[in-house]
Amino acid sequence: MTTAVVPSRMPRGSAICLAPLVLAAAVLAGTAIGETRLPLATVLRTLANHLWGAGYPVDGIEAGIVWSYRLPRAIVAACCGAGLALTGVVLQALLRNPLADPYLMGLSAGASTGAVLVTVAGVGGGAISMSLGALTGALVAFGCVVALARAVGGGAGGGRETQAAAAIILAGIAGSQLFNALTAFTIARSANAEQARGIMFWLMGNLSGIRWEDVAACTLVSLVGVGLCLWHRRGLDAFAFGADSAASLGVNVPVLRGTLVTATAIMVGVLVSKVGAIGFVGLVVPHAMRFLVGTRHDRLVPASALAGAVFLVAADVVSRVLVPGQVLPIGVVTALVGAPAFALILVRGARR
């Protein structure tokens, strides 16, 4: 699917200055809005007290809600949104397929299976962390998807490149179903009723258990992902003409693919282990940003990271206020928004 390039009229310097402000505003909104609405002044005073020891008088319960619950939750939501959007950008560029994203490619399903095997089935005997289990599951899932796609499509390159890209998507759907089934089997066999309910809620996307110790890992993988994608932005641009053309332009195709796919799997594994499998962020956000800023990755990468961060923070806010007295899985909100948005993108692309 091709999307018309719309040049950005905003100067790059202004965009660079506005991006942190937009992200900070989204995080502040995610901290202030929730089951119990808090005044923005309370949020700012709490932040000033913890960061600079300002000594403003703030109710202890409200300060605890802001600092210990909502702020880390908003930061992790922003990091996860940025990371998932970046994985969509990378996979869609490398595979030259507009449907590629970590959810459809089986990465999220594999990461979920690895995390459930560690936490519920006790694989590793406590020596393996949940994040490592999710990372291993994501890598195994992607390996299975690539192997199946090669067996079906005969590999990429030459005149069969479009067929190979379609085979990867079909293999990803099959891999997702397989690993989702493995996850359900593990839960049914090893988890009690209470554990099963909590895990199923987590698998649809859950930020309720986020604490400050989770912030560092999510922030690190998101920042490294942005830096790595920007570092390889010219290589990603070259893939717009296909792997053979990229190689003729001097791109080391196997190294670039291996590096970015491994980085994608690591990001998905870490993020899924913290918040569960969240769909449509990596699928919809890159397409929307291509329409706004064009296809060049020096603009697309930061724009997608920022849009993904703001989108997931907003989805988290909606999940907390949509049903009074109940918190919805964030994956439900992203699907309700993402599915119609992606349908609109498909229709517009077909008309062009």
GROMACS .gro file of N, CA and C in nm, residues 205-329:
model
  375
  205GLY      N    1  -0.350  -0.630   2.796
  205GLY     CA    2  -0.288  -0.500   2.820
  205GLY      C    3  -0.329  -0.443   2.954
  206ASN      N    4  -0.235  -0.436   3.047
  206ASN     CA    5  -0.269  -0.392   3.181
  206ASN      C    6  -0.152  -0.313   3.238
  207LEU      N    7  -0.180  -0.190   3.280
  207LEU     CA    8  -0.079  -0.104   3.341
  207LEU      C    9  -0.099  -0.086   3.490
  208SER      N   10  -0.191  -0.160   3.549
  208SER     CA   11  -0.225  -0.137   3.689
  208SER      C   12  -0.111  -0.173   3.782
  209GLY      N   13  -0.029  -0.271   3.746
  209GLY     CA   14   0.078  -0.314   3.835
  209GLY      C   15   0.209  -0.242   3.815
  210ILE      N   16   0.211  -0.137   3.734
  210ILE     CA   17   0.336  -0.067   3.706
  210ILE      C   18   0.383   0.010   3.829
  211ARG      N   19   0.513  -0.002   3.859
  211ARG     CA   20   0.576   0.073   3.967
  211ARG      C   21   0.706   0.133   3.914
  212TRP      N   22   0.774   0.210   3.999
  212TRP     CA   23   0.893   0.282   3.954
  212TRP      C   24   1.003   0.188   3.905
  213GLU      N   25   1.010   0.067   3.963
  213GLU     CA   26   1.117  -0.024   3.919
  213GLU      C   27   1.096  -0.070   3.774
  214ASP      N   28   0.977  -0.055   3.721
  214ASP     CA   29   0.952  -0.092   3.581
  214ASP      C   30   0.986   0.020   3.483
  215VAL      N   31   1.000   0.141   3.533
  215VAL     CA   32   1.020   0.257   3.446
  215VAL      C   33   1.154   0.250   3.375
  216ALA      N   34   1.259   0.210   3.447
  216ALA     CA   35   1.395   0.215   3.391
  216ALA      C   36   1.407   0.127   3.268
  217ALA      N   37   1.358   0.002   3.276
  217ALA     CA   38   1.372  -0.091   3.163
  217ALA      C   39   1.295  -0.042   3.041
  218CYS      N   40   1.172   0.004   3.062
  218CYS     CA   41   1.090   0.050   2.949
  218CYS      C   42   1.149   0.176   2.886
  219THR      N   43   1.197   0.267   2.969
  219THR     CA   44   1.258   0.390   2.917
  219THR      C   45   1.385   0.358   2.838
  220LEU      N   46   1.467   0.267   2.891
  220LEU     CA   47   1.593   0.234   2.826
  220LEU      C   48   1.570   0.173   2.688
  221VAL      N   49   1.482   0.073   2.678
  221VAL     CA   50   1.463   0.008   2.547
  221VAL      C   51   1.400   0.103   2.447
  222SER      N   52   1.313   0.193   2.494
  222SER     CA   53   1.251   0.288   2.401
  222SER      C   54   1.353   0.389   2.348
  223LEU      N   55   1.435   0.443   2.437
  223LEU     CA   56   1.537   0.540   2.394
  223LEU      C   57   1.640   0.475   2.302
  224VAL      N   58   1.685   0.355   2.338
  224VAL     CA   59   1.781   0.285   2.252
  224VAL      C   60   1.717   0.253   2.117
  225GLY      N   61   1.589   0.215   2.117
  225GLY     CA   62   1.520   0.187   1.992
  225GLY      C   63   1.512   0.308   1.902
  226VAL      N   64   1.478   0.424   1.959
  226VAL     CA   65   1.473   0.548   1.880
  226VAL      C   66   1.611   0.579   1.822
  227GLY      N   67   1.714   0.570   1.907
  227GLY     CA   68   1.850   0.600   1.860
  227GLY      C   69   1.896   0.506   1.752
  228LEU      N   70   1.866   0.376   1.767
  228LEU     CA   71   1.908   0.278   1.668
  228LEU      C   72   1.837   0.299   1.535
  229CYS      N   73   1.708   0.328   1.541
  229CYS     CA   74   1.633   0.352   1.416
  229CYS      C   75   1.682   0.478   1.346
  230LEU      N   76   1.712   0.583   1.422
  230LEU     CA   77   1.765   0.705   1.361
  230LEU      C   78   1.904   0.680   1.302
  231TRP      N   79   1.984   0.599   1.369
  231TRP     CA   80   2.119   0.568   1.319
  231TRP      C   81   2.111   0.495   1.185
  232HIS      N   82   2.012   0.410   1.169
  232HIS     CA   83   1.996   0.331   1.045
  232HIS      C   84   1.886   0.388   0.955
  233ARG      N   85   1.858   0.515   0.968
  233ARG     CA   86   1.747   0.575   0.892
  233ARG      C   87   1.771   0.567   0.742
  234ARG      N   88   1.894   0.584   0.697
  234ARG     CA   89   1.919   0.578   0.552
  234ARG      C   90   1.901   0.435   0.499
  235GLY      N   91   1.941   0.337   0.578
  235GLY     CA   92   1.919   0.200   0.537
  235GLY      C   93   1.771   0.166   0.528
  236LEU      N   94   1.692   0.217   0.623
  236LEU     CA   95   1.548   0.194   0.618
  236LEU      C   96   1.486   0.264   0.497
  237ASP      N   97   1.537   0.383   0.463
  237ASP     CA   98   1.490   0.450   0.341
  237ASP      C   99   1.520   0.367   0.217
  238ALA      N  100   1.639   0.305   0.215
  238ALA     CA  101   1.679   0.227   0.097
  238ALA      C  102   1.590   0.106   0.078
  239PHE      N  103   1.534   0.052   0.186
  239PHE     CA  104   1.449  -0.066   0.174
  239PHE      C  105   1.316  -0.035   0.104
  240ALA      N  106   1.285   0.092   0.086
  240ALA     CA  107   1.163   0.127   0.013
  240ALA      C  108   1.168   0.076  -0.130
  241PHE      N  109   1.288   0.052  -0.184
  241PHE     CA  110   1.303   0.004  -0.320
  241PHE      C  111   1.328  -0.147  -0.326
  242GLY      N  112   1.326  -0.215  -0.209
  242GLY     CA  113   1.349  -0.358  -0.205
  242GLY      C  114   1.486  -0.392  -0.153
  243ALA      N  115   1.503  -0.518  -0.111
  243ALA     CA  116   1.630  -0.562  -0.053
  243ALA      C  117   1.742  -0.558  -0.156
  244ASP      N  118   1.713  -0.599  -0.279
  244ASP     CA  119   1.818  -0.598  -0.382
  244ASP      C  120   1.864  -0.456  -0.413
  245SER      N  121   1.770  -0.364  -0.422
  245SER     CA  122   1.807  -0.225  -0.448
  245SER      C  123   1.885  -0.166  -0.331
  246ALA      N  124   1.844  -0.201  -0.209
  246ALA     CA  125   1.917  -0.153  -0.092
  246ALA      C  126   2.061  -0.204  -0.093
  247ALA      N  127   2.079  -0.331  -0.132
  247ALA     CA  128   2.214  -0.384  -0.139
  247ALA      C  129   2.296  -0.313  -0.245
  248SER      N  130   2.233  -0.279  -0.358
  248SER     CA  131   2.305  -0.209  -0.464
  248SER      C  132   2.343  -0.067  -0.424
  249LEU      N  133   2.271  -0.011  -0.326
  249LEU     CA  134   2.304   0.123  -0.274
  249LEU      C  135   2.407   0.119  -0.163
  250GLY      N  136   2.461   0.001  -0.133
  250GLY     CA  137   2.568  -0.010  -0.035
  250GLY      C  138   2.522  -0.051   0.104
  251VAL      N  139   2.396  -0.090   0.119
  251VAL     CA  140   2.344  -0.132   0.249
  251VAL      C  141   2.379  -0.279   0.271
  252ASN      N  142   2.435  -0.309   0.387
  252ASN     CA  143   2.462  -0.447   0.424
  252ASN      C  144   2.330  -0.508   0.473
  253VAL      N  145   2.256  -0.568   0.382
  253VAL     CA  146   2.119  -0.611   0.410
  253VAL      C  147   2.112  -0.712   0.524
  254PRO      N  148   2.193  -0.820   0.526
  254PRO     CA  149   2.181  -0.916   0.636
  254PRO      C  150   2.210  -0.855   0.773
  255VAL      N  151   2.312  -0.769   0.780
  255VAL     CA  152   2.347  -0.708   0.908
  255VAL      C  153   2.237  -0.613   0.955
  256LEU      N  154   2.187  -0.530   0.862
  256LEU     CA  155   2.081  -0.436   0.900
  256LEU      C  156   1.956  -0.509   0.944
  257ARG      N  157   1.916  -0.610   0.867
  257ARG     CA  158   1.797  -0.686   0.905
  257ARG      C  159   1.816  -0.753   1.041
  258GLY      N  160   1.930  -0.819   1.058
  258GLY     CA  161   1.954  -0.889   1.183
  258GLY      C  162   1.955  -0.795   1.302
  259THR      N  163   2.020  -0.679   1.286
  259THR     CA  164   2.029  -0.584   1.396
  259THR      C  165   1.892  -0.529   1.434
  260LEU      N  166   1.817  -0.485   1.335
  260LEU     CA  167   1.689  -0.421   1.364
  260LEU      C  168   1.583  -0.522   1.408
  261VAL      N  169   1.584  -0.642   1.351
  261VAL     CA  170   1.487  -0.742   1.395
  261VAL      C  171   1.517  -0.786   1.538
  262THR      N  172   1.645  -0.802   1.572
  262THR     CA  173   1.681  -0.838   1.710
  262THR      C  174   1.641  -0.727   1.805
  263ALA      N  175   1.667  -0.601   1.767
  263ALA     CA  176   1.627  -0.489   1.852
  263ALA      C  177   1.475  -0.484   1.868
  264THR      N  178   1.403  -0.512   1.760
  264THR     CA  179   1.257  -0.516   1.767
  264THR      C  180   1.208  -0.623   1.863
  265ALA      N  181   1.267  -0.742   1.854
  265ALA     CA  182   1.228  -0.851   1.942
  265ALA      C  183   1.258  -0.818   2.088
  266ILE      N  184   1.371  -0.754   2.113
  266ILE     CA  185   1.406  -0.716   2.251
  266ILE      C  186   1.305  -0.615   2.304
  267MET      N  187   1.273  -0.513   2.222
  267MET     CA  188   1.175  -0.414   2.267
  267MET      C  189   1.041  -0.478   2.298
  268VAL      N  190   0.994  -0.562   2.207
  268VAL     CA  191   0.864  -0.626   2.228
  268VAL      C  192   0.867  -0.715   2.351
  269GLY      N  193   0.975  -0.793   2.368
  269GLY     CA  194   0.984  -0.881   2.483
  269GLY      C  195   0.980  -0.806   2.615
  270VAL      N  196   1.057  -0.698   2.625
  270VAL     CA  197   1.060  -0.621   2.750
  270VAL      C  198   0.926  -0.554   2.775
  271LEU      N  199   0.868  -0.492   2.673
  271LEU     CA  200   0.743  -0.417   2.691
  271LEU      C  201   0.626  -0.510   2.721
  272VAL      N  202   0.619  -0.623   2.651
  272VAL     CA  203   0.509  -0.717   2.676
  272VAL      C  204   0.520  -0.774   2.817
  273SER      N  205   0.641  -0.797   2.865
  273SER     CA  206   0.657  -0.850   3.001
  273SER      C  207   0.609  -0.752   3.106
  274LYS      N  208   0.604  -0.624   3.074
  274LYS     CA  209   0.560  -0.524   3.170
  274LYS      C  210   0.410  -0.494   3.158
  275VAL      N  211   0.358  -0.488   3.037
  275VAL     CA  212   0.220  -0.439   3.019
  275VAL      C  213   0.130  -0.536   2.944
  276GLY      N  214   0.181  -0.650   2.898
  276GLY     CA  215   0.099  -0.741   2.821
  276GLY      C  216   0.100  -0.706   2.673
  277ALA      N  217   0.022  -0.783   2.597
  277ALA     CA  218   0.019  -0.766   2.452
  277ALA      C  219  -0.085  -0.660   2.415
  278ILE      N  220  -0.039  -0.553   2.354
  278ILE     CA  221  -0.125  -0.442   2.313
  278ILE      C  222  -0.119  -0.430   2.161
  279GLY      N  223  -0.232  -0.444   2.096
  279GLY     CA  224  -0.235  -0.444   1.951
  279GLY      C  225  -0.268  -0.308   1.892
  280PHE      N  226  -0.244  -0.296   1.761
  280PHE     CA  227  -0.281  -0.184   1.675
  280PHE      C  228  -0.192  -0.060   1.689
  281VAL      N  229  -0.114  -0.047   1.795
  281VAL     CA  230  -0.027   0.071   1.806
  281VAL      C  231   0.079   0.067   1.696
  282GLY      N  232   0.147  -0.047   1.682
  282GLY     CA  233   0.250  -0.059   1.578
  282GLY      C  234   0.195  -0.067   1.438
  283LEU      N  235   0.065  -0.087   1.425
  283LEU     CA  236   0.006  -0.097   1.292
  283LEU      C  237  -0.048   0.037   1.243
  284VAL      N  238  -0.117   0.109   1.329
  284VAL     CA  239  -0.188   0.230   1.287
  284VAL      C  240  -0.099   0.354   1.292
  285VAL      N  241  -0.022   0.368   1.399
  285VAL     CA  242   0.054   0.492   1.419
  285VAL      C  243   0.152   0.518   1.304
  286PRO      N  244   0.234   0.420   1.260
  286PRO     CA  245   0.324   0.450   1.148
  286PRO      C  246   0.253   0.498   1.022
  287HIS      N  247   0.137   0.439   0.989
  287HIS     CA  248   0.063   0.482   0.870
  287HIS      C  249   0.013   0.626   0.886
  288ALA      N  250  -0.038   0.658   1.003
  288ALA     CA  251  -0.086   0.794   1.026
  288ALA      C  252   0.028   0.894   1.014
  289MET      N  253   0.144   0.860   1.067
  289MET     CA  254   0.258   0.953   1.061
  289MET      C  255   0.315   0.964   0.920
  290ARG      N  256   0.309   0.856   0.841
  290ARG     CA  257   0.353   0.868   0.701
  290ARG      C  258   0.266   0.968   0.627
  291PHE      N  259   0.138   0.970   0.657
  291PHE     CA  260   0.049   1.064   0.592
  291PHE      C  261   0.081   1.208   0.633
  292LEU      N  262   0.128   1.228   0.757
  292LEU     CA  263   0.153   1.363   0.808
  292LEU      C  264   0.293   1.414   0.775
  293VAL      N  265   0.395   1.327   0.788
  293VAL     CA  266   0.533   1.376   0.775
  293VAL      C  267   0.607   1.316   0.657
  294GLY      N  268   0.544   1.221   0.586
  294GLY     CA  269   0.612   1.161   0.472
  294GLY      C  270   0.679   1.030   0.509
  295THR      N  271   0.753   0.973   0.414
  295THR     CA  272   0.810   0.839   0.430
  295THR      C  273   0.957   0.840   0.470
  296ARG      N  274   1.023   0.955   0.470
  296ARG     CA  275   1.164   0.958   0.510
  296ARG      C  276   1.176   0.930   0.658
  297HIS      N  277   1.267   0.837   0.693
  297HIS     CA  278   1.272   0.789   0.830
  297HIS      C  279   1.339   0.887   0.927
  298ASP      N  280   1.409   0.988   0.877
  298ASP     CA  281   1.461   1.088   0.970
  298ASP      C  282   1.348   1.168   1.034
  299ARG      N  283   1.233   1.176   0.967
  299ARG     CA  284   1.114   1.239   1.026
  299ARG      C  285   1.016   1.135   1.079
  300LEU      N  286   1.004   1.024   1.010
  300LEU     CA  287   0.904   0.924   1.046
  300LEU      C  288   0.934   0.859   1.181
  301VAL      N  289   1.060   0.830   1.209
  301VAL     CA  290   1.095   0.763   1.335
  301VAL      C  291   1.060   0.847   1.457
  302PRO      N  292   1.108   0.972   1.469
  302PRO     CA  293   1.068   1.050   1.588
  302PRO      C  294   0.920   1.083   1.593
  303ALA      N  295   0.859   1.107   1.475
  303ALA     CA  296   0.715   1.137   1.475
  303ALA      C  297   0.634   1.017   1.522
  304SER      N  298   0.670   0.898   1.477
  304SER     CA  299   0.597   0.778   1.519
  304SER      C  300   0.617   0.750   1.668
  305ALA      N  301   0.740   0.769   1.717
  305ALA     CA  302   0.765   0.747   1.859
  305ALA      C  303   0.682   0.843   1.944
  306LEU      N  304   0.678   0.970   1.906
  306LEU     CA  305   0.600   1.068   1.982
  306LEU      C  306   0.451   1.038   1.974
  307ALA      N  307   0.402   1.010   1.853
  307ALA     CA  308   0.259   0.982   1.838
  307ALA      C  309   0.218   0.855   1.912
  308GLY      N  310   0.303   0.753   1.906
  308GLY     CA  311   0.272   0.631   1.980
  308GLY      C  312   0.267   0.653   2.129
  309ALA      N  313   0.360   0.735   2.180
  309ALA     CA  314   0.361   0.764   2.324
  309ALA      C  315   0.235   0.838   2.365
  310VAL      N  316   0.198   0.941   2.291
  310VAL     CA  317   0.079   1.020   2.325
  310VAL      C  318  -0.047   0.934   2.311
  311PHE      N  319  -0.052   0.853   2.206
  311PHE     CA  320  -0.170   0.769   2.184
  311PHE      C  321  -0.192   0.670   2.297
  312LEU      N  322  -0.085   0.605   2.344
  312LEU     CA  323  -0.103   0.504   2.448
  312LEU      C  324  -0.134   0.568   2.584
  313VAL      N  325  -0.077   0.685   2.611
  313VAL     CA  326  -0.112   0.756   2.734
  313VAL      C  327  -0.261   0.793   2.731
  314ALA      N  328  -0.307   0.844   2.618
  314ALA     CA  329  -0.449   0.879   2.605
  314ALA      C  330  -0.537   0.755   2.618
  315ALA      N  331  -0.495   0.642   2.557
  315ALA     CA  332  -0.573   0.519   2.569
  315ALA      C  333  -0.579   0.472   2.713
  316ASP      N  334  -0.471   0.488   2.787
  316ASP     CA  335  -0.470   0.449   2.928
  316ASP      C  336  -0.568   0.535   3.008
  317VAL      N  337  -0.571   0.665   2.980
  317VAL     CA  338  -0.666   0.752   3.049
  317VAL      C  339  -0.810   0.709   3.019
  318VAL      N  340  -0.838   0.681   2.891
  318VAL     CA  341  -0.973   0.638   2.853
  318VAL      C  342  -1.009   0.507   2.922
  319SER      N  343  -0.914   0.415   2.933
  319SER     CA  344  -0.943   0.285   2.996
  319SER      C  345  -0.980   0.300   3.142
  320ARG      N  346  -0.936   0.409   3.205
  320ARG     CA  347  -0.966   0.429   3.348
  320ARG      C  348  -1.095   0.505   3.372
  321VAL      N  349  -1.141   0.580   3.273
  321VAL     CA  350  -1.259   0.665   3.295
  321VAL      C  351  -1.380   0.624   3.212
  322LEU      N  352  -1.362   0.532   3.116
  322LEU     CA  353  -1.472   0.498   3.027
  322LEU      C  354  -1.587   0.430   3.102
  323VAL      N  355  -1.552   0.337   3.189
  323VAL     CA  356  -1.652   0.266   3.270
  323VAL      C  357  -1.632   0.308   3.415
  324PRO      N  358  -1.725   0.381   3.474
  324PRO     CA  359  -1.707   0.428   3.612
  324PRO      C  360  -1.688   0.311   3.710
  325GLY      N  361  -1.584   0.324   3.792
  325GLY     CA  362  -1.558   0.223   3.893
  325GLY      C  363  -1.488   0.099   3.843
  326GLN      N  364  -1.446   0.098   3.716
  326GLN     CA  365  -1.382  -0.020   3.660
  326GLN      C  366  -1.274   0.023   3.561
  327VAL      N  367  -1.160  -0.046   3.564
  327VAL     CA  368  -1.050  -0.019   3.472
  327VAL      C  369  -1.052  -0.124   3.362
  328LEU      N  370  -1.062  -0.080   3.238
  328LEU     CA  371  -1.062  -0.172   3.125
  328LEU      C  372  -0.919  -0.207   3.086
  329PRO      N  373  -0.897  -0.324   3.027
  329PRO     CA  374  -0.766  -0.352   2.967
  329PRO      C  375  -0.736  -0.250   2.857
   0.00000   0.00000   0.00000
